[in-house]
PDB file of C-alpha atoms in Angstrom:
ATOM      1  CA  MET A 126     -18.468  92.111 147.595  1.00  0.00           C
ATOM      2  CA  PRO A 127     -18.427  93.910 150.962  1.00  0.00           C
ATOM      3  CA  GLY A 128     -15.071  95.514 151.676  1.00  0.00           C
ATOM      4  CA  HIS A 129     -14.189  96.000 148.006  1.00  0.00           C
ATOM      5  CA  GLU A 130     -14.479  99.338 146.225  1.00  0.00           C
ATOM      6  CA  GLU A 131     -16.460  99.703 143.002  1.00  0.00           C
ATOM      7  CA  GLY A 132     -14.854  97.856 140.089  1.00  0.00           C
ATOM      8  CA  GLU A 133     -12.290  96.023 142.213  1.00  0.00           C
ATOM      9  CA  GLU A 134     -11.940  92.269 141.698  1.00  0.00           C
ATOM     10  CA  CYS A 135     -11.759  89.809 144.538  1.00  0.00           C
ATOM     11  CA  ASP A 136      -8.241  88.292 144.290  1.00  0.00           C
ATOM     12  CA  ASP A 137      -8.622  85.503 146.866  1.00  0.00           C
ATOM     13  CA  ALA A 138     -10.574  83.184 144.539  1.00  0.00           C
ATOM     14  CA  PRO A 139      -8.721  80.021 143.417  1.00  0.00           C
ATOM     15  CA  VAL A 140      -6.839  80.218 140.116  1.00  0.00           C
ATOM     16  CA  GLY A 141      -6.372  77.285 137.739  1.00  0.00           C
ATOM     17  CA  PHE A 142      -4.323  76.627 134.609  1.00  0.00           C
ATOM     18  CA  SER A 143      -5.939  74.137 132.242  1.00  0.00           C
ATOM     19  CA  ALA A 144      -6.046  73.052 128.615  1.00  0.00           C
ATOM     20  CA  HIS A 145      -9.615  74.360 128.507  1.00  0.00           C
ATOM     21  CA  GLY A 146      -8.365  77.810 129.490  1.00  0.00           C
ATOM     22  CA  VAL A 147      -5.689  77.691 126.782  1.00  0.00           C
ATOM     23  CA  SER A 148      -8.202  76.657 124.115  1.00  0.00           C
ATOM     24  CA  SER A 149     -10.622  79.353 125.279  1.00  0.00           C
ATOM     25  CA  GLY A 150      -7.911  81.995 124.951  1.00  0.00           C
ATOM     26  CA  LEU A 151      -7.020  80.724 121.483  1.00  0.00           C
ATOM     27  CA  ALA A 152     -10.635  80.862 120.325  1.00  0.00           C
ATOM     28  CA  ARG A 153     -11.225  84.361 121.720  1.00  0.00           C
ATOM     29  CA  ALA A 154      -7.994  85.871 120.376  1.00  0.00           C
ATOM     30  CA  LEU A 155      -7.820  84.271 116.931  1.00  0.00           C
ATOM     31  CA  PRO A 156     -10.303  86.680 115.239  1.00  0.00           C
ATOM     32  CA  LEU A 157      -8.385  89.631 116.680  1.00  0.00           C
ATOM     33  CA  GLY A 158      -5.163  88.043 115.464  1.00  0.00           C
ATOM     34  CA  LEU A 159      -6.168  88.916 111.907  1.00  0.00           C
ATOM     35  CA  GLY A 160      -5.287  92.520 112.694  1.00  0.00           C
ATOM     36  CA  GLY A 161      -1.915  91.387 113.993  1.00  0.00           C
ATOM     37  CA  ALA A 162      -1.405  89.330 110.846  1.00  0.00           C
ATOM     38  CA  ALA A 163      -2.038  92.397 108.683  1.00  0.00           C
ATOM     39  CA  TYR A 164       0.485  94.380 110.720  1.00  0.00           C
ATOM     40  CA  GLY A 165       2.899  91.441 110.442  1.00  0.00           C
ATOM     41  CA  VAL A 166       2.607  91.562 106.645  1.00  0.00           C
ATOM     42  CA  VAL A 167       3.520  95.258 106.724  1.00  0.00           C
ATOM     43  CA  PHE A 168       6.517  94.529 108.946  1.00  0.00           C
ATOM     44  CA  GLY A 169       7.616  91.674 106.672  1.00  0.00           C
ATOM     45  CA  VAL A 170       7.609  93.999 103.660  1.00  0.00           C
ATOM     46  CA  LEU A 171       9.560  96.643 105.604  1.00  0.00           C
ATOM     47  CA  ALA A 172      12.043  93.994 106.710  1.00  0.00           C
ATOM     48  CA  GLY A 173      12.583  93.004 103.085  1.00  0.00           C
ATOM     49  CA  ASN A 174      13.159  96.641 102.150  1.00  0.00           C
ATOM     50  CA  ALA A 175      15.796  96.752 104.924  1.00  0.00           C
ATOM     51  CA  HIS A 176      17.483  93.701 103.320  1.00  0.00           C
ATOM     52  CA  LEU A 177      16.582  91.201 106.047  1.00  0.00           C
ATOM     53  CA  GLY A 178      16.131  87.629 104.828  1.00  0.00           C
ATOM     54  CA  LEU A 179      13.031  85.532 105.468  1.00  0.00           C
ATOM     55  CA  VAL A 180      14.595  83.658 108.398  1.00  0.00           C
ATOM     56  CA  GLU A 181      15.964  86.893 109.894  1.00  0.00           C
ATOM     57  CA  ALA A 182      12.616  88.678 109.652  1.00  0.00           C
ATOM     58  CA  VAL A 183      10.631  85.797 111.165  1.00  0.00           C
ATOM     59  CA  ALA A 184      13.261  85.293 113.905  1.00  0.00           C
ATOM     60  CA  MET A 185      13.014  88.983 114.797  1.00  0.00           C
ATOM     61  CA  SER A 186       9.234  88.709 115.074  1.00  0.00           C
ATOM     62  CA  ALA A 187       9.527  85.528 117.152  1.00  0.00           C
ATOM     63  CA  PHE A 188      12.168  86.688 119.637  1.00  0.00           C
ATOM     64  CA  VAL A 189      11.615  90.444 119.860  1.00  0.00           C
ATOM     65  CA  TYR A 190       7.852  89.984 119.416  1.00  0.00           C
ATOM     66  CA  SER A 191       6.952  93.646 119.659  1.00  0.00           C
ATOM     67  CA  GLY A 192       5.568  95.111 116.459  1.00  0.00           C
ATOM     68  CA  ALA A 193       6.022  98.804 117.225  1.00  0.00           C
ATOM     69  CA  ALA A 194       9.519  98.200 118.604  1.00  0.00           C
ATOM     70  CA  GLN A 195      10.514  96.182 115.538  1.00  0.00           C
ATOM     71  CA  VAL A 196       9.302  98.893 113.163  1.00  0.00           C
ATOM     72  CA  ALA A 197      11.200 101.489 115.212  1.00  0.00           C
ATOM     73  CA  ALA A 198      14.352  99.361 114.996  1.00  0.00           C
ATOM     74  CA  LEU A 199      14.004  99.025 111.217  1.00  0.00           C
ATOM     75  CA  GLY A 200      13.786 102.811 110.994  1.00  0.00           C
ATOM     76  CA  LEU A 201      17.284 102.934 112.494  1.00  0.00           C
ATOM     77  CA  TRP A 202      18.654 100.063 110.389  1.00  0.00           C
ATOM     78  CA  SER A 203      21.783 100.842 108.377  1.00  0.00           C
ATOM     79  CA  SER A 204      25.095  99.319 107.350  1.00  0.00           C
ATOM     80  CA  HIS A 205      26.565 100.595 110.629  1.00  0.00           C
ATOM     81  CA  LEU A 206      23.960  99.569 113.187  1.00  0.00           C
ATOM     82  CA  PRO A 207      23.536 102.032 116.102  1.00  0.00           C
ATOM     83  CA  PHE A 208      23.063  99.218 118.636  1.00  0.00           C
ATOM     84  CA  PHE A 209      22.505 101.398 121.698  1.00  0.00           C
ATOM     85  CA  THR A 210      19.976 103.628 119.920  1.00  0.00           C
ATOM     86  CA  ILE A 211      18.079 100.583 118.643  1.00  0.00           C
ATOM     87  CA  TRP A 212      18.133  99.013 122.101  1.00  0.00           C
ATOM     88  CA  LEU A 213      16.869 102.216 123.743  1.00  0.00           C
ATOM     89  CA  ALA A 214      14.082 102.686 121.220  1.00  0.00           C
ATOM     90  CA  THR A 215      13.019  99.046 121.620  1.00  0.00           C
ATOM     91  CA  PHE A 216      13.057  99.354 125.409  1.00  0.00           C
ATOM     92  CA  LEU A 217      11.005 102.550 125.496  1.00  0.00           C
ATOM     93  CA  VAL A 218       8.366 101.218 123.106  1.00  0.00           C
ATOM     94  CA  SER A 219       8.121  97.871 124.935  1.00  0.00           C
ATOM     95  CA  VAL A 220       8.435  98.990 128.573  1.00  0.00           C
ATOM     96  CA  ARG A 221       4.648  99.163 128.823  1.00  0.00           C
ATOM     97  CA  TYR A 222       4.638  95.368 129.064  1.00  0.00           C
ATOM     98  CA  LEU A 223       6.208  95.671 132.521  1.00  0.00           C
ATOM     99  CA  VAL A 224       3.100  97.556 133.597  1.00  0.00           C
ATOM    100  CA  LEU A 225       0.692  95.207 131.810  1.00  0.00           C
ATOM    101  CA  GLY A 226       2.412  92.130 133.253  1.00  0.00           C
ATOM    102  CA  ALA A 227       2.471  93.565 136.771  1.00  0.00           C
ATOM    103  CA  SER A 228      -1.281  94.146 136.618  1.00  0.00           C
ATOM    104  CA  LEU A 229      -1.748  90.380 136.120  1.00  0.00           C
ATOM    105  CA  ARG A 230       0.336  89.388 139.151  1.00  0.00           C
ATOM    106  CA  PRO A 231      -2.684  88.650 141.414  1.00  0.00           C
ATOM    107  CA  TRP A 232      -3.664  86.018 138.847  1.00  0.00           C
ATOM    108  CA  LEU A 233      -0.394  84.677 137.401  1.00  0.00           C
ATOM    109  CA  GLY A 234       1.384  84.932 140.761  1.00  0.00           C
ATOM    110  CA  ARG A 235      -0.403  81.729 141.767  1.00  0.00           C
ATOM    111  CA  ALA A 236       0.656  79.787 138.672  1.00  0.00           C
ATOM    112  CA  ARG A 237       3.879  77.785 138.413  1.00  0.00           C
ATOM    113  CA  PRO A 238       6.836  79.962 137.319  1.00  0.00           C
ATOM    114  CA  GLY A 239       7.240  78.166 133.994  1.00  0.00           C
ATOM    115  CA  ARG A 240       3.588  78.666 133.130  1.00  0.00           C
ATOM    116  CA  ALA A 241       3.534  82.261 134.333  1.00  0.00           C
ATOM    117  CA  TYR A 242       6.686  83.442 132.563  1.00  0.00           C
ATOM    118  CA  GLY A 243       5.911  81.443 129.434  1.00  0.00           C
ATOM    119  CA  SER A 244       2.549  83.168 129.245  1.00  0.00           C
ATOM    120  CA  LEU A 245       4.117  86.574 129.860  1.00  0.00           C
ATOM    121  CA  PHE A 246       6.610  86.067 127.031  1.00  0.00           C
ATOM    122  CA  LEU A 247       3.609  85.915 124.686  1.00  0.00           C
ATOM    123  CA  LEU A 248       1.893  88.936 126.270  1.00  0.00           C
ATOM    124  CA  THR A 249       0.450  91.498 123.853  1.00  0.00           C
ATOM    125  CA  ASP A 250      -1.814  94.503 124.272  1.00  0.00           C
ATOM    126  CA  GLU A 251      -4.725  92.486 122.884  1.00  0.00           C
ATOM    127  CA  SER A 252      -4.162  89.356 124.997  1.00  0.00           C
ATOM    128  CA  TRP A 253      -3.818  91.555 128.098  1.00  0.00           C
ATOM    129  CA  ALA A 254      -7.133  93.294 127.405  1.00  0.00           C
ATOM    130  CA  LEU A 255      -8.917  89.995 126.775  1.00  0.00           C
ATOM    131  CA  THR A 256      -7.448  88.534 129.967  1.00  0.00           C
ATOM    132  CA  GLN A 257      -8.534  91.524 132.004  1.00  0.00           C
ATOM    133  CA  ALA A 258     -12.060  91.003 130.685  1.00  0.00           C
ATOM    134  CA  GLU A 259     -11.854  87.352 131.790  1.00  0.00           C
ATOM    135  CA  LEU A 260     -10.783  88.400 135.283  1.00  0.00           C
ATOM    136  CA  ARG A 261     -13.605  90.868 135.656  1.00  0.00           C
ATOM    137  CA  ALA A 262     -16.099  88.265 134.452  1.00  0.00           C
ATOM    138  CA  GLY A 263     -15.024  86.022 137.353  1.00  0.00           C
ATOM    139  CA  ARG A 264     -13.310  83.352 135.241  1.00  0.00           C
ATOM    140  CA  ARG A 265     -10.056  82.275 136.902  1.00  0.00           C
ATOM    141  CA  ASP A 266      -8.217  80.016 134.459  1.00  0.00           C
ATOM    142  CA  ALA A 267      -4.744  81.488 133.880  1.00  0.00           C
ATOM    143  CA  GLY A 268      -4.290  79.306 130.803  1.00  0.00           C
ATOM    144  CA  PHE A 269      -6.462  81.847 128.975  1.00  0.00           C
ATOM    145  CA  LEU A 270      -3.538  84.294 128.694  1.00  0.00           C
ATOM    146  CA  LEU A 271      -1.284  81.615 127.216  1.00  0.00           C
ATOM    147  CA  GLY A 272      -3.900  80.634 124.633  1.00  0.00           C
ATOM    148  CA  ALA A 273      -4.545  84.247 123.629  1.00  0.00           C
ATOM    149  CA  GLY A 274      -0.815  84.853 123.386  1.00  0.00           C
ATOM    150  CA  LEU A 275      -0.286  81.782 121.199  1.00  0.00           C
ATOM    151  CA  ALA A 276      -2.970  82.981 118.782  1.00  0.00           C
ATOM    152  CA  ASN A 277      -1.356  86.400 118.501  1.00  0.00           C
ATOM    153  CA  PHE A 278       2.131  84.895 118.172  1.00  0.00           C
ATOM    154  CA  ALA A 279       1.084  82.593 115.328  1.00  0.00           C
ATOM    155  CA  THR A 280      -0.702  85.305 113.345  1.00  0.00           C
ATOM    156  CA  TRP A 281       2.097  87.857 113.882  1.00  0.00           C
ATOM    157  CA  THR A 282       4.953  85.584 112.817  1.00  0.00           C
ATOM    158  CA  GLY A 283       2.856  84.118 109.989  1.00  0.00           C
ATOM    159  CA  GLY A 284       2.033  87.602 108.718  1.00  0.00           C
ATOM    160  CA  THR A 285       5.722  88.518 108.871  1.00  0.00           C
ATOM    161  CA  ALA A 286       6.608  85.511 106.705  1.00  0.00           C
ATOM    162  CA  VAL A 287       3.925  86.383 104.131  1.00  0.00           C
ATOM    163  CA  GLY A 288       5.054  90.016 103.985  1.00  0.00           C
ATOM    164  CA  ARG A 289       8.701  89.070 103.554  1.00  0.00           C
ATOM    165  CA  ILE A 290       7.857  86.598 100.782  1.00  0.00           C
ATOM    166  CA  LEU A 291       5.815  89.251  98.976  1.00  0.00           C
ATOM    167  CA  GLY A 292       8.831  91.545  99.255  1.00  0.00           C
ATOM    168  CA  GLY A 293       9.186  94.067  96.486  1.00  0.00           C
ATOM    169  CA  GLN A 294       5.720  93.337  95.098  1.00  0.00           C
ATOM    170  CA  VAL A 295       4.400  95.838  97.655  1.00  0.00           C
ATOM    171  CA  PRO A 296       6.899  98.737  97.623  1.00  0.00           C
ATOM    172  CA  ASP A 297       4.816 101.113  99.772  1.00  0.00           C
ATOM    173  CA  PRO A 298       3.142  99.191 102.632  1.00  0.00           C
ATOM    174  CA  SER A 299       2.131 102.433 104.363  1.00  0.00           C
ATOM    175  CA  ALA A 300      -0.408 102.961 101.561  1.00  0.00           C
ATOM    176  CA  TRP A 301      -2.412 100.033 102.963  1.00  0.00           C
ATOM    177  CA  SER A 302      -2.914 101.757 106.336  1.00  0.00           C
ATOM    178  CA  LEU A 303      -2.851  98.264 107.867  1.00  0.00           C
ATOM    179  CA  ASP A 304      -0.408  99.402 110.541  1.00  0.00           C
ATOM    180  CA  VAL A 305      -3.277 101.066 112.413  1.00  0.00           C
ATOM    181  CA  ALA A 306      -5.198  97.780 112.793  1.00  0.00           C
ATOM    182  CA  PRO A 307      -3.597  96.638 116.113  1.00  0.00           C
ATOM    183  CA  ALA A 308      -4.051 100.085 117.682  1.00  0.00           C
ATOM    184  CA  ALA A 309      -7.690 100.213 116.590  1.00  0.00           C
ATOM    185  CA  ILE A 310      -8.356  96.744 118.013  1.00  0.00           C
ATOM    186  CA  PHE A 311      -6.696  97.617 121.323  1.00  0.00           C
ATOM    187  CA  VAL A 312      -8.704 100.833 121.698  1.00  0.00           C
ATOM    188  CA  ALA A 313     -11.914  98.885 121.055  1.00  0.00           C
ATOM    189  CA  LEU A 314     -10.934  96.314 123.687  1.00  0.00           C
ATOM    190  CA  LEU A 315     -10.092  99.046 126.209  1.00  0.00           C
ATOM    191  CA  ALA A 316     -13.567 100.506 125.787  1.00  0.00           C
ATOM    192  CA  GLY A 317     -14.936  97.195 127.050  1.00  0.00           C
ATOM    193  CA  LEU A 318     -12.794  97.472 130.206  1.00  0.00           C
ATOM    194  CA  TRP A 319     -14.186 100.888 131.176  1.00  0.00           C
ATOM    195  CA  ARG A 320     -15.655 100.662 134.696  1.00  0.00           C
ATOM    196  CA  GLY A 321     -16.998 104.195 134.984  1.00  0.00           C
ATOM    197  CA  ARG A 322     -15.722 107.035 137.134  1.00  0.00           C
ATOM    198  CA  VAL A 323     -13.366 104.750 139.081  1.00  0.00           C
ATOM    199  CA  ASP A 324     -11.160 104.650 135.945  1.00  0.00           C
ATOM    200  CA  LEU A 325     -11.529 108.289 134.979  1.00  0.00           C
ATOM    201  CA  LEU A 326      -8.544 109.803 136.832  1.00  0.00           C
ATOM    202  CA  PRO A 327      -5.867 107.251 135.769  1.00  0.00           C
ATOM    203  CA  TRP A 328      -7.041 107.213 132.146  1.00  0.00           C
ATOM    204  CA  LEU A 329      -7.138 111.015 131.889  1.00  0.00           C
ATOM    205  CA  ALA A 330      -3.734 111.382 133.562  1.00  0.00           C
ATOM    206  CA  ALA A 331      -2.112 108.820 131.255  1.00  0.00           C
ATOM    207  CA  ALA A 332      -3.682 110.329 128.123  1.00  0.00           C
ATOM    208  CA  ALA A 333      -2.808 113.936 129.037  1.00  0.00           C
ATOM    209  CA  ILE A 334       0.828 113.261 129.950  1.00  0.00           C
ATOM    210  CA  ALA A 335       1.351 111.013 126.922  1.00  0.00           C
ATOM    211  CA  ALA A 336      -0.091 113.663 124.586  1.00  0.00           C
ATOM    212  CA  VAL A 337       2.097 116.429 126.051  1.00  0.00           C
ATOM    213  CA  ALA A 338       5.215 114.247 126.020  1.00  0.00           C
ATOM    214  CA  HIS A 339       4.576 113.190 122.414  1.00  0.00           C
ATOM    215  CA  GLN A 340       4.605 116.839 121.363  1.00  0.00           C
ATOM    216  CA  ALA A 341       7.440 117.993 123.621  1.00  0.00           C
ATOM    217  CA  ILE A 342       9.957 115.121 123.633  1.00  0.00           C
ATOM    218  CA  PRO A 343      11.344 113.390 120.517  1.00  0.00           C
ATOM    219  CA  GLY A 344      11.114 109.604 120.414  1.00  0.00           C
ATOM    220  CA  PRO A 345       8.799 107.144 122.159  1.00  0.00           C
ATOM    221  CA  TRP A 346       9.245 108.561 125.682  1.00  0.00           C
ATOM    222  CA  TYR A 347       5.520 109.375 125.745  1.00  0.00           C
ATOM    223  CA  VAL A 348       4.803 105.639 126.165  1.00  0.00           C
ATOM    224  CA  LEU A 349       6.813 105.406 129.385  1.00  0.00           C
ATOM    225  CA  LEU A 350       5.684 108.771 130.770  1.00  0.00           C
ATOM    226  CA  GLY A 351       1.999 108.156 130.026  1.00  0.00           C
ATOM    227  CA  ALA A 352       2.120 104.746 131.706  1.00  0.00           C
ATOM    228  CA  ALA A 353       3.909 106.196 134.744  1.00  0.00           C
ATOM    229  CA  ALA A 354       1.331 108.987 135.056  1.00  0.00           C
ATOM    230  CA  GLY A 355      -1.525 106.492 134.926  1.00  0.00           C
ATOM    231  CA  MET A 356       0.078 104.328 137.628  1.00  0.00           C
ATOM    232  CA  VAL A 357       0.716 107.307 139.914  1.00  0.00           C
ATOM    233  CA  ALA A 358      -2.862 108.530 139.470  1.00  0.00           C
ATOM    234  CA  ALA A 359      -4.276 105.037 140.153  1.00  0.00           C
ATOM    235  CA  HIS A 360      -2.127 104.713 143.292  1.00  0.00           C
ATOM    236  CA  ALA A 361      -3.230 108.161 144.524  1.00  0.00           C
ATOM    237  CA  ARG A 362      -6.882 107.300 143.873  1.00  0.00           C
ATOM    238  CA  GLY A 363      -6.567 104.042 145.790  1.00  0.00           C
ATOM    239  CA  LYS A 364      -4.836 105.752 148.707  1.00  0.00           C
ATOM    240  CA  LEU A 365      -7.564 108.370 148.924  1.00  0.00           C
ATOM    241  CA  ASN A 366     -10.268 105.684 148.885  1.00  0.00           C
ATOM    242  CA  ARG A 367      -8.543 103.783 151.719  1.00  0.00           C
ATOM    243  CA  GLU A 368      -8.256 106.897 153.856  1.00  0.00           C
ATOM    244  CA  ARG A 369     -11.978 107.661 153.632  1.00  0.00           C
TER     245      ARG A 369
END
């Protein structure tokens, strides 16, 4: 549209929230949820090895609902729980969702608070990428994010239950290499969001800073620093475009 730079969506179109949008999100995300289910099985086995019961493992997946953060927390699990260290690790791994959620504000900001925050509770990397694709395709039903999130939530918690029930039958879940499935899916989805040179600077900045931080700083700080670098680069790019 005139007045919009390349790749920028028009945010003044009406936004709805319907059962059709929810069902569409469910249908689109369910096949991808199989990767989340596989990762959930791995987490369930790890939770059993850390002596968590079935209810405890599933409750952790339901309320924390962050696979990488949960695995990081289990790595710190002991008889004397280091609560602050676990909290910090969980925060650093999950802080990216603040960025992902903020990017959806032009869309969810027009939905009722209960619908918006309920959808955001179920936000995952995969549901975010699918929703971004919906936005760029011109479809404006915010129920899509909720449906995609429900699909991911069901497969993740279900996979956790299966993994915990299997328990000691799979003593070395890392041998499956199933933990890479969610990352592989997300990278594939990101490739579909590539808009050309307009995305080049933020993506390069985020990747470069994250790679350096991963090598230089122990822990998951690279997640936060890479996201911050990408946001700063995107803001600088937008400012330059407005000044031209």
